[in-house]
Amino acid sequence: MSPQNPTVQNPTVQNPTATTPAHGLFTTGTPTDSWTVRTALPVDYRVRTVPNVLDPANPALARAGAPAHGGPRRRLLVVEAKVDELYGERIRAYCTAQRIEHRILVLLANEQVKSMAAVFRVAEEMDRFGLARRGEPVIAIGGGVLTDVVGLACSLYRRSTPFVRVPTTLIGLVDAGVGAKTGVNFGEHKNRLGTYHPAAETLLDPAFLATLDRRHVSNGLAEILKVALIKDRELFGLLERHGEALRSTRFQHPAAAEVINRAVHGMLSELQPNLWEKTLERAMDYGHSFSPTLEMRALPELLHGEAVCVDMALTSVLAARRGLLDPVECARILTLMRRLQLPVHHRLLEPGLLHDALTDTVRHRDGRQRLPLPVGIGAGIFVDDLTPHELTRAVHELHSAAATLTDRQADEPQRRSANADQAA
Ligand SMILES: NC(=O)c1ccc[n+]([C@@H]2O[C@H](COP(=O)([O-])OP(=O)(O)OC[C@H]3O[C@@H](n4cnc5c(N)ncnc54)[C@H](O)[C@@H]3O)[C@@H](O)[C@H]2O)c1
Ligand SMILES: [Zn+2]
């Protein structure tokens, strides 16, 4: 939904020097050549857990994002290729059972094809389908790449078309699927073209995760760890206790609901007061200062969450060096990252890349670093005075810490299974 959305209420058009309102406009009594338009747009969107979202008897998806009306339901669905392979039959059976006149666009979505070409492909299909302007929300079913692409297409099509998200990856469930941002990569930059256009409704069904490969589960765990480190110490404890089991069961585990709910809650409580990012000091930018450049340069080697994790490992060491984080807690963080099978270091983490990344981030944050750093586990501050020297020292320290960790990690599974035996 863009601020220019025509559903705006109580618009005021006024000449700042005006004294007499006439015909709803403020004028000075003489012809005027300057006006100020001020308006506000209330934004409501819903994120909710819907188990068994594809159950043919469950009306949630058929009703999502549109006012109930008696006429026939028409929907364009955009489904990610792999998701279509796994769930396509059930999606089609669902539409038939719910009497939805539908068309399905199957779209390959990954970081390399996250571009305007994919957005145009969705827009073409919207045109071909003859989509109604308001009452026929597009349904996006897939991971973060797919929901970002469909969201951007919907925000551009007729300047704003509603859509519904059904995230099918862990990153989608806790991050990409719950915020307001859409986007595609452009040039060498990640998500450089994008808009703020939240889905009218997002339906979260963790059952999709049962088919996700474990590397992508870890990838999502990185974004959950981000919320834990910067604002939710209890979530960190949950990850320490259940992280490996959550990964190995692909979140089909008793702790899954609490972990997902805390992560979504943490994310939304940060986003709601700053949905349009007027404030550039954003806690949820934690782990996203150096990672956008690292991710794009390492493409396709590092997944989004993996790059974010390397960034968080580096900034944890930075925080420890500044005395903001106890070294013991810093070691706990790095150990948890490894237990979640996430990288804590990358060979491209060298001064040249870090300099470029910081320069780009400073531009993105309007001329200041506004770098989130953890203060202990579960809180954070923003700093503006990071120096290249400090960064280089932290990288060296991280490098040694990562090497020690890898050595210790080698006998970790044995030790853990011994502990498990003792517990049993
Ligand atoms: N808009 C936002 O606020 C926001 C926030 C965080 C991340 N993102 C974006 O999200 C993207 C990462 O999302 P992602 O990790 O979901 O990646 P993704 O969309 O590339 O999906 C990852 C892989 O999982 C497969 N997949 C999807 N669902 C599956 C399922 N249920 N079972 C089996 N395989 C499945 C896909 O085919 C794909 O290969 C990045 O581009 C990132 O920029 C956006
Ligand atoms: Zn992210």
PDB file of N, CA and C and ligand atoms in Angstrom, residues 175 223 226 288 304 308, ligand 2:
ATOM      1  N   ASP A 175       9.935 -13.585   8.670  1.00  0.00           N
ATOM      2  CA  ASP A 175      10.560 -12.329   8.261  1.00  0.00           C
ATOM      3  C   ASP A 175       9.958 -11.780   6.969  1.00  0.00           C
ATOM      4  N   GLU A 223      17.583 -15.596  10.999  1.00  0.00           N
ATOM      5  CA  GLU A 223      16.745 -14.400  11.207  1.00  0.00           C
ATOM      6  C   GLU A 223      16.070 -14.456  12.583  1.00  0.00           C
ATOM      7  N   LYS A 226      18.597 -13.349  15.017  1.00  0.00           N
ATOM      8  CA  LYS A 226      18.706 -11.884  14.973  1.00  0.00           C
ATOM      9  C   LYS A 226      17.761 -11.239  15.988  1.00  0.00           C
ATOM     10  N   HIS A 288      22.342  -6.843   9.161  1.00  0.00           N
ATOM     11  CA  HIS A 288      22.116  -6.424   7.776  1.00  0.00           C
ATOM     12  C   HIS A 288      22.939  -5.185   7.426  1.00  0.00           C
ATOM     13  N   HIS A 304      20.749 -15.926   2.138  1.00  0.00           N
ATOM     14  CA  HIS A 304      20.524 -14.657   2.837  1.00  0.00           C
ATOM     15  C   HIS A 304      20.830 -14.769   4.347  1.00  0.00           C
ATOM     16  N   VAL A 308      23.680 -13.047   6.800  1.00  0.00           N
ATOM     17  CA  VAL A 308      23.260 -12.299   7.991  1.00  0.00           C
ATOM     18  C   VAL A 308      23.992 -12.849   9.223  1.00  0.00           C
TER      19      VAL A 308
HETATM   20 ZN    ZN B   2      17.127 -10.484   6.367  1.00  0.00          ZN
END
